[in-house]
Tab-separated table of C-alpha atoms in Angstrom:
chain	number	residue	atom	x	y	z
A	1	UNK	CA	162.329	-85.371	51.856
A	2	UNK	CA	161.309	-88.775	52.062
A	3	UNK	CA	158.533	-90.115	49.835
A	4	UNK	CA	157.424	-86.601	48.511
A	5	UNK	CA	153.833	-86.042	46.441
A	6	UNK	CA	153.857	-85.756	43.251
A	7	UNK	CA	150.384	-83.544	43.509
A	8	UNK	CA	153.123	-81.071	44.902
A	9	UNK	CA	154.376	-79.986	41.397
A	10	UNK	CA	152.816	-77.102	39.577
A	11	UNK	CA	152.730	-75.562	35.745
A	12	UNK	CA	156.106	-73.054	36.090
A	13	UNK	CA	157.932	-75.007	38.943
A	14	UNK	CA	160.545	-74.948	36.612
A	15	UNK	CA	162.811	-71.954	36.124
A	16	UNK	CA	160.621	-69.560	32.980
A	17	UNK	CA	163.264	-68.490	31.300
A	18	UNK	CA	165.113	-72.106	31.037
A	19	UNK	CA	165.369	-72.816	26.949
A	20	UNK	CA	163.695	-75.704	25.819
A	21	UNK	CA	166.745	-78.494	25.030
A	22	UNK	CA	166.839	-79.311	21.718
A	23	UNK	CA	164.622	-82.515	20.482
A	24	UNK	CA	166.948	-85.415	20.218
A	25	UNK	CA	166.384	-88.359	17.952
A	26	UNK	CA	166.034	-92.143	18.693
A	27	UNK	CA	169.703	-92.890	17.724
A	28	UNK	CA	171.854	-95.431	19.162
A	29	UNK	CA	173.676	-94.779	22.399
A	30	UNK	CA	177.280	-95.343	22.716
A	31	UNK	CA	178.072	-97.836	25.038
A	32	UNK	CA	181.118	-96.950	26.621
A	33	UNK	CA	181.255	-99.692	29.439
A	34	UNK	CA	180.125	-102.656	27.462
A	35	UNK	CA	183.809	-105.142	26.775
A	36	UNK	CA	183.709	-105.476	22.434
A	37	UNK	CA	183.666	-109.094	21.383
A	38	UNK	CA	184.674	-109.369	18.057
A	39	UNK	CA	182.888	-111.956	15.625
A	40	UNK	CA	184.446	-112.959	11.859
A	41	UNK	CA	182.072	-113.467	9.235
A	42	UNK	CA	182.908	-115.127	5.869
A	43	UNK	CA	181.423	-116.335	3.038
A	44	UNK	CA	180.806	-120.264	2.185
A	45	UNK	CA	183.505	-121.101	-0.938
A	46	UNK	CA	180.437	-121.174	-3.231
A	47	UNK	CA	179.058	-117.647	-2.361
A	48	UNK	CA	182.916	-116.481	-3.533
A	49	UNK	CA	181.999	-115.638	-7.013
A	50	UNK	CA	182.285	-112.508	-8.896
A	51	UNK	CA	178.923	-111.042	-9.670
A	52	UNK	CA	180.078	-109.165	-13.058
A	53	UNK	CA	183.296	-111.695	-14.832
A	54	UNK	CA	182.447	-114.964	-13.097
A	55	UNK	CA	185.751	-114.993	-11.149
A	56	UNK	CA	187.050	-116.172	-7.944
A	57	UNK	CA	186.473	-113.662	-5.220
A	58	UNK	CA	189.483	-113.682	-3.125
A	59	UNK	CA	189.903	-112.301	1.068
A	60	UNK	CA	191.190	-108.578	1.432
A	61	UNK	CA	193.177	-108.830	3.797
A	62	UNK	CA	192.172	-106.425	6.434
A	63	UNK	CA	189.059	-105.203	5.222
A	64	UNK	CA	186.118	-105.943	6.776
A	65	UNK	CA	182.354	-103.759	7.317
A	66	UNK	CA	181.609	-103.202	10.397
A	67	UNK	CA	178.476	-103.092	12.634
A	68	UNK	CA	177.353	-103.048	16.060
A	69	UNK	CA	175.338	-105.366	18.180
A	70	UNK	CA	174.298	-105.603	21.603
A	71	UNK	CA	173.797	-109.282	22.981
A	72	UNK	CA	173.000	-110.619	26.387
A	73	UNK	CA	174.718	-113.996	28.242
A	74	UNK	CA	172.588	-115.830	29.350
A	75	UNK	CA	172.427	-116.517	33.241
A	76	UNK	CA	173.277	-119.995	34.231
A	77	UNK	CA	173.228	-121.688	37.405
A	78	UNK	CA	175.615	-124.971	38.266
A	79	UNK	CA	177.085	-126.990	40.997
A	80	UNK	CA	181.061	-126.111	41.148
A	81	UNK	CA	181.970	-129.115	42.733
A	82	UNK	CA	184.913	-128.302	44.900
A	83	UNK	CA	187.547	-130.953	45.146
A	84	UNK	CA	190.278	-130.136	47.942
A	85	UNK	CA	193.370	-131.731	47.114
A	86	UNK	CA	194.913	-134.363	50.499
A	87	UNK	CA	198.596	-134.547	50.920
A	88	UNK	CA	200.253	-136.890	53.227
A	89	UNK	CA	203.724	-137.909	54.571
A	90	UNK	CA	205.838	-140.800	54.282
A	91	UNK	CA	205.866	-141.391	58.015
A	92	UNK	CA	202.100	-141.599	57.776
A	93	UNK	CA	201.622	-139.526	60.832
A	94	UNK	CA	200.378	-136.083	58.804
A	95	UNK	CA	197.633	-135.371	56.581
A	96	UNK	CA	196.701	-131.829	55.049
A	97	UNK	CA	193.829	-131.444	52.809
A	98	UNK	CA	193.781	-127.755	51.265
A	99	UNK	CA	192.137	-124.926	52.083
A	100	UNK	CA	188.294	-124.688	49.985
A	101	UNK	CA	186.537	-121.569	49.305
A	102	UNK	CA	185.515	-118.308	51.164
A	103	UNK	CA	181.902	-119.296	52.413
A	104	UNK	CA	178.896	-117.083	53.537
A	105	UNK	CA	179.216	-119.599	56.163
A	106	UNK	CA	180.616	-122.586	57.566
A	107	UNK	CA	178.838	-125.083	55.493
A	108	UNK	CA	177.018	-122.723	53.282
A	109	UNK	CA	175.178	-124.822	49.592
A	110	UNK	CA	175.237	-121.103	47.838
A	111	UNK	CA	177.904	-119.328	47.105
A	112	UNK	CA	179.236	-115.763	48.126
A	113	UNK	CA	178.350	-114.569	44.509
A	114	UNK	CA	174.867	-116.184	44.731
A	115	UNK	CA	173.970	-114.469	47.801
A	116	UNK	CA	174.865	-111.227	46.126
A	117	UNK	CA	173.094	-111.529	43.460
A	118	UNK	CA	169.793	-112.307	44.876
A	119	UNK	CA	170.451	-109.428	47.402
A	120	UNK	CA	171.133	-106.667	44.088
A	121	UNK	CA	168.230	-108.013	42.761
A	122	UNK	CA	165.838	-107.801	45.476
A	123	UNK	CA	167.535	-104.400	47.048
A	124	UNK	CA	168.522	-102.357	44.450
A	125	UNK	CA	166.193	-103.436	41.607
A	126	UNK	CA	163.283	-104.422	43.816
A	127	UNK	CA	162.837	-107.820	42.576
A	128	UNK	CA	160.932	-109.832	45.411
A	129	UNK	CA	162.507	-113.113	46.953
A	130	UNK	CA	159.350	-114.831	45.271
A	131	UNK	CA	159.789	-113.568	41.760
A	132	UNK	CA	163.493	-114.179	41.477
A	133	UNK	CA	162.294	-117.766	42.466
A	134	UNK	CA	160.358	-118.033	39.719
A	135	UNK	CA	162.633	-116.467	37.294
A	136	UNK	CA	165.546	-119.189	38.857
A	137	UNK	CA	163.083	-122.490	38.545
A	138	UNK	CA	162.490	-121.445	34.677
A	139	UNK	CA	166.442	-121.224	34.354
A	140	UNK	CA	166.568	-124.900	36.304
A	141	UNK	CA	167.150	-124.106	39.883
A	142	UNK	CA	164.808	-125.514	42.696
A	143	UNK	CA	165.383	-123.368	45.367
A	144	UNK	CA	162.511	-121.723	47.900
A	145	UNK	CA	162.385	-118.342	49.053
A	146	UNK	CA	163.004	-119.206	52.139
A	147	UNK	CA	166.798	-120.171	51.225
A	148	UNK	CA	166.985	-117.059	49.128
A	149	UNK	CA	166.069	-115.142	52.506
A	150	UNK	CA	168.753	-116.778	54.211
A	151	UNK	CA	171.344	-115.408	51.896
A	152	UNK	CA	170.500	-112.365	51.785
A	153	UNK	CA	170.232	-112.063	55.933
A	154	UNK	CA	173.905	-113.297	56.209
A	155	UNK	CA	175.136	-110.795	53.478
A	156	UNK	CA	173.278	-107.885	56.254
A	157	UNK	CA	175.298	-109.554	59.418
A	158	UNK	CA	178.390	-109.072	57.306
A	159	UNK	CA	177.706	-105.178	55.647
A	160	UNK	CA	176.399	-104.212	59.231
A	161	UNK	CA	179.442	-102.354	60.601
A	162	UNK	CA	179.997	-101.208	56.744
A	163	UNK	CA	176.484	-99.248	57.700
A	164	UNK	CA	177.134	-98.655	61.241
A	165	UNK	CA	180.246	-96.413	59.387
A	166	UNK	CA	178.029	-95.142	56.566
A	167	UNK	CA	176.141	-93.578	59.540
A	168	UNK	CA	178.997	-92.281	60.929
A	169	UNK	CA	180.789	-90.786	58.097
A	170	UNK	CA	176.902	-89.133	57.350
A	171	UNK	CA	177.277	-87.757	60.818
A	172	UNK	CA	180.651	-86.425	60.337
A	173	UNK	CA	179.773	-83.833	58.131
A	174	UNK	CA	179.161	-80.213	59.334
A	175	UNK	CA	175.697	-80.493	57.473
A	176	UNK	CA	173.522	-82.579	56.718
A	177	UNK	CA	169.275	-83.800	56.287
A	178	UNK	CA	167.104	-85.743	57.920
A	179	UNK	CA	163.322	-86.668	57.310
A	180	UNK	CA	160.930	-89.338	58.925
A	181	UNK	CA	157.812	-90.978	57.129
A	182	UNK	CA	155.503	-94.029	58.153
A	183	UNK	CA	156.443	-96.854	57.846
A	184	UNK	CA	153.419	-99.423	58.113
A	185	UNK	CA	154.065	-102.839	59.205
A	186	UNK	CA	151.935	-106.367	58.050
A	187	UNK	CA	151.549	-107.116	61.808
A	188	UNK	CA	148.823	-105.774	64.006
A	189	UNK	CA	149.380	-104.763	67.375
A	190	UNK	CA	145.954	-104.320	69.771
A	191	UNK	CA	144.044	-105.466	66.774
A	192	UNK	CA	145.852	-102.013	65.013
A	193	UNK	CA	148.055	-101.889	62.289
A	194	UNK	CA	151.780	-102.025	63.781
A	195	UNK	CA	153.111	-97.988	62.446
A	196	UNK	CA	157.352	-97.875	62.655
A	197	UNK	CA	158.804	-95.224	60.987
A	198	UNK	CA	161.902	-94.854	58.372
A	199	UNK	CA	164.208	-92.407	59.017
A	200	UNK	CA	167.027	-90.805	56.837
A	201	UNK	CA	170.097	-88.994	56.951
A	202	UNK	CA	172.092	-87.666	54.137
A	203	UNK	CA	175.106	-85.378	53.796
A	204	UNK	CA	175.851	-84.136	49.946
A	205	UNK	CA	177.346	-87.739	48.910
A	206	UNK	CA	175.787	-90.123	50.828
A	207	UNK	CA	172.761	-90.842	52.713
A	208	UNK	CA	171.697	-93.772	55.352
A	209	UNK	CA	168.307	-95.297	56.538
A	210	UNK	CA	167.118	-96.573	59.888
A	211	UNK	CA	163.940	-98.136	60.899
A	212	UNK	CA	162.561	-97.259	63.912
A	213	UNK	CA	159.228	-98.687	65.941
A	214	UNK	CA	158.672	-94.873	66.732
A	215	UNK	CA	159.708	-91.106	66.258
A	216	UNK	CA	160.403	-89.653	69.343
A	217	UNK	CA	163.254	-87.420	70.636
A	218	UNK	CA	164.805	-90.314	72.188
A	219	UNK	CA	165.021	-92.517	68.516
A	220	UNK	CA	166.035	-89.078	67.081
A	221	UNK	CA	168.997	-88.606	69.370
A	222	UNK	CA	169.848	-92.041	68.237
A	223	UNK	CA	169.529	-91.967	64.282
A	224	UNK	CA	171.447	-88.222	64.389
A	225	UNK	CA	174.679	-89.865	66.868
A	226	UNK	CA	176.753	-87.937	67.397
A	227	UNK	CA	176.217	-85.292	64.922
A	228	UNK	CA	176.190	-81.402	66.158
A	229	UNK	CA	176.460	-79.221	63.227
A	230	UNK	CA	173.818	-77.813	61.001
A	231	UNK	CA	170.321	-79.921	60.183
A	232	UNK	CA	168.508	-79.283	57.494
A	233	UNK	CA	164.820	-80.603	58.367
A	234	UNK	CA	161.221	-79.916	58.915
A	235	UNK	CA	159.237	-78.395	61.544
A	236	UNK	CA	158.661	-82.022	63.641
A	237	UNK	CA	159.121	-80.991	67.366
A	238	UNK	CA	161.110	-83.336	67.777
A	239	UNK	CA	163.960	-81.416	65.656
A	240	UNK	CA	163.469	-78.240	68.318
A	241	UNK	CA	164.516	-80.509	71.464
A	242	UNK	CA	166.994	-82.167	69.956
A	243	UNK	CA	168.687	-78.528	69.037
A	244	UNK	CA	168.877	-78.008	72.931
A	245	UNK	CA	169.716	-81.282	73.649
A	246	UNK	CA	171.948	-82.484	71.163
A	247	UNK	CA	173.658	-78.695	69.967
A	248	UNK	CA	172.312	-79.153	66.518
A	249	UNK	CA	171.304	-75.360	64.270
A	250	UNK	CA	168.556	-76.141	62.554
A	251	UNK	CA	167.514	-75.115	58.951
A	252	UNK	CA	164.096	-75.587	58.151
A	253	UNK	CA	163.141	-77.137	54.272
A	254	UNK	CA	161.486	-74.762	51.829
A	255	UNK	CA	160.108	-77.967	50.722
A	256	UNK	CA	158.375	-78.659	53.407
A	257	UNK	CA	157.090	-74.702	54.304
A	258	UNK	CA	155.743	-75.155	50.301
A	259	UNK	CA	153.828	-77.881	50.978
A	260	UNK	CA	151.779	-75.949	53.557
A	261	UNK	CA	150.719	-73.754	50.649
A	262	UNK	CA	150.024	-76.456	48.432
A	263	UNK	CA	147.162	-77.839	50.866
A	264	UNK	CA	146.162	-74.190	51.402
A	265	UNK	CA	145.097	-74.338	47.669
A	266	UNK	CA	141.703	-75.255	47.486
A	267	UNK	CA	140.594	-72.910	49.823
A	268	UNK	CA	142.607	-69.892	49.304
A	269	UNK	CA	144.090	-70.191	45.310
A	270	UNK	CA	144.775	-66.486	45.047
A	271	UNK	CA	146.739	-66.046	48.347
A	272	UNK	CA	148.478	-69.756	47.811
A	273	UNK	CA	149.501	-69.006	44.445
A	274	UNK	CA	151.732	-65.507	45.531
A	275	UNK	CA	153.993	-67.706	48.418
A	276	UNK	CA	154.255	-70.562	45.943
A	277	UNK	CA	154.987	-68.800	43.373
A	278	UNK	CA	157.694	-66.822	45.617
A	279	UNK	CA	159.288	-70.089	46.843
A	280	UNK	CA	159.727	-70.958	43.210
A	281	UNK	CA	161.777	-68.233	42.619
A	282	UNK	CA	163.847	-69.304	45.266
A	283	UNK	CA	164.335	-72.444	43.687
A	284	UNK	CA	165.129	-70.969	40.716
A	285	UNK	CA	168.011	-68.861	42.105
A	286	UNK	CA	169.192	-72.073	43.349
A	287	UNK	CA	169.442	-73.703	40.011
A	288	UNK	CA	171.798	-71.099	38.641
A	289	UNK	CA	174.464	-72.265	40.924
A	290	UNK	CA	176.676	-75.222	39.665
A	291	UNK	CA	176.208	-77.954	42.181
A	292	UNK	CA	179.261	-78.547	44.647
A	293	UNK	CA	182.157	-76.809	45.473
A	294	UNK	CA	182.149	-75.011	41.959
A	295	UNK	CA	179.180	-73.542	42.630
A	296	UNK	CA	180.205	-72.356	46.356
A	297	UNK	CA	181.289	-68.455	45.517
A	298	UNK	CA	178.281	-67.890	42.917
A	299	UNK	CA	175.966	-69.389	45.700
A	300	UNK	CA	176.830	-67.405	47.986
A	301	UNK	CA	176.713	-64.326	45.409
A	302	UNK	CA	173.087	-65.428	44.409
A	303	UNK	CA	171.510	-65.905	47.232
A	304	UNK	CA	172.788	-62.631	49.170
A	305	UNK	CA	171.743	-60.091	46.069
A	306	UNK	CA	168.168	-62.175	45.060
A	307	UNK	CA	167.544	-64.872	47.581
A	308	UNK	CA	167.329	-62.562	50.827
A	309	UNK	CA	165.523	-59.907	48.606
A	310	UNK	CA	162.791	-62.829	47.476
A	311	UNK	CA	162.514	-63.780	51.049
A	312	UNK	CA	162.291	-60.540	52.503
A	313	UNK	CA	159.055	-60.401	50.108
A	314	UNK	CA	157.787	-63.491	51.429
A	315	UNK	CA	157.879	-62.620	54.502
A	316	UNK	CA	156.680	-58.935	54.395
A	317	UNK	CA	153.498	-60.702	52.590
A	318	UNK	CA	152.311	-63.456	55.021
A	319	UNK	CA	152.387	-60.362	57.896
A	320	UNK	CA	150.258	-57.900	56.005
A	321	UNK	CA	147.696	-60.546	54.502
A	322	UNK	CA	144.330	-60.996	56.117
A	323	UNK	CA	143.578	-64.489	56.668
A	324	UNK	CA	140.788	-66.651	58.319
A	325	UNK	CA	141.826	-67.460	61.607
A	326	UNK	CA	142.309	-71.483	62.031
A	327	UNK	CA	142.368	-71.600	58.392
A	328	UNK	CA	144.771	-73.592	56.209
A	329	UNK	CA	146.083	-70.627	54.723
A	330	UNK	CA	146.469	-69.404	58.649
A	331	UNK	CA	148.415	-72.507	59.268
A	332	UNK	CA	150.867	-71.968	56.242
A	333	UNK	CA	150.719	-68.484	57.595
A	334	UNK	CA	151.706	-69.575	60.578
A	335	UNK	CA	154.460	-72.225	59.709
A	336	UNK	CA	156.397	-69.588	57.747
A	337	UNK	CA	156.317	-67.545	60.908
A	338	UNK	CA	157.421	-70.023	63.264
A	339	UNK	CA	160.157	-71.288	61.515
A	340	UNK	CA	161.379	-67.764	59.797
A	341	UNK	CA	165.096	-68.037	61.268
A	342	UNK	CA	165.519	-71.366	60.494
A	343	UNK	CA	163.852	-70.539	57.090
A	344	UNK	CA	166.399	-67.766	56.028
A	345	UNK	CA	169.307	-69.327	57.467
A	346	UNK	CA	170.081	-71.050	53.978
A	347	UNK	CA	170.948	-67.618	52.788
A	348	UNK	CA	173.421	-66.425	55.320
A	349	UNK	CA	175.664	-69.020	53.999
A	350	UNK	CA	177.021	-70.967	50.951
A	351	UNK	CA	177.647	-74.329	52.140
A	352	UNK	CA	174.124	-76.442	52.011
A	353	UNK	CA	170.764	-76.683	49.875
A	354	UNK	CA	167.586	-75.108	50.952
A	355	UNK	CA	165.402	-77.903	50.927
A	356	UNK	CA	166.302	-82.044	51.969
A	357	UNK	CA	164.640	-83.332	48.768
């Protein structure tokens, strides 16, 4: 689920019988990937004397104390200045000059490195082009944001069939989730703010985004491909057509059928509380089952002896509970019943998660 509320979480969400991990202290962490630079300290001649005859303190060999330290290099920025070596013949009619460096492109000032870097740091640790121009002036670069953006645009031309794969290999498995949220735009269009939309698709081990200007069956059809196996998603409309259209089975997100009841809450606590409550317990079956192929036979296991009992429950309780018709508890009501065999299909099998969070 893209972008989900943290209002969403409740006292007992997690599983109530789960022991509380032991307290750990503030100790030092090992730090297995970091290379081990070793640094010799000795005394100054002077500081060699003994402290209890007066004597000459001489090295043992080999014998050292030891202690850790972590330290940081500091970033620097330079001009490599590339000289390409000429050759020429004795007849004077040939001249080579060797090859330079790979380039972003022809006649590219910043180097390939350079243009990854700013893209890690705006992309992965969401460091805006502005900031890191700051941060680069203090460390002696003048450079503009507008430079940094040009970078970072060539590094997309070249990763853009590395994505156009990503989405393909996503679409290759036999299941996988999708979700859609808003995705607001600075520019207005009509004097209204422009509203595109991000979409998502993930199998177990990866997961691709796509930004849309809307959210129809159409730009569906295109962020899903040419995938036809089992979709684990919400109850948009837009999922339904594309299940005749496309071929898709769709299994419908507990997360999203709990979030019904979570909005029901202010009106109707009581009645909420039982199907969230129930859904919990769901989730907690869930989390007895080693993730990934490990976990494949006991999922399966789990989920036929306690997860079709739970939901049987569920079920049996949204039929036989009055409810105010229109109501928000009649629309979570309502949701469960819509989607019921999409719902339960989860159970009937072992090989995907009950929820796209």
């Amino acid at each position: 689920m893209l972008f989900g509320e943290s209002s969403e979480k409740r006292p007992g969400d997690k599983p109530a019988d789960s022991p509380k991990p032991p307290q750990k202290g503030h100790g030092p962490k090992v730090q297995a990937k970091l290379p081990v630079i070793e640094v010799v300290h000795t005394s100054e001649q002077a500081e060699r004397m003994c402290a209890s005859c007066g004597g000459q303190l001489d090295e043992w060999e080999g014998q050292f104390e030891e202690s850790g330290e972590v330290d940081v290099v500091e970033r620097r920025f330079y001009i490599k200045k590339h000289k390409r070596q000429k050759y020429r013949c004795r007849c004077q009619a040939c001249i080579e000059t060797a090859p330079g460096p790979l380039k972003l492109f022809e006649g590219a000032r910043y180097s390939i490195d350079f243009a990854v870097e700013v893209a890690t740091d705006k992309y992965c640790d969401h460091n805006p082009l502005e900031r890191q121009v700051r941060k680069m002036e203090r460390e002696g670069l003048d450079v503009d944001s507008q430079t940094l953006w040009d970078q970072i645009e060539r590094v997309a031309r070249l990763l853009a069939p590395a994505y156009v794969e990503l989405n393909q290999y996503i679409s290759s498995k036999p299941v996988i989730g999708a979700d859609e949220t808003r995705w607001p735009l600075l520019g207005k269009k009509n004097n209204k703010p422009s509203q595109w939309h991000a979409w998502a698709i993930a199998s177990p081990d990866a997961v691709a985004y796509q930004i849309h200007d809307g959210r129809s069956a159409e730009v569906g059809a295109k962020v899903l491909g040419a995938f036809k196996g089992i979709l684990v998603c919400d109850g948009y409309g837009v999922y339904k057509s594309l299940e005749k259209s496309n071929g898709l089975t769709l299994a419908h997100c507990w997360a999203h059928a709990r979030r019904a009841f979570i909005k029901a809450e202010k009106d109707f606590p009581a009645q909420s509380k039982v199907a969230v409550d129930m859904i919990r317990e769901l989730y907690e079956v869930e989390a007895l089952c080693p993730t990934g192929p490990d976990g494949d036979t006991m999922r399966l296991e789990l989920r036929q002896e306690r997860s079709k009992r739970i939901l049987g429950e569920l079920f049996a309780y949204v039929a036989i509970t009055p409810v105010v018709p229109d109501s928000s508890l009649d629309d979570a009501f309502k949701y469960i019943a819509k989607f019921r065999s999409g719902l339960e299909r989860f159970s009937m099998t072992r090989e995907f998660r009950s929820t796209t969070i």
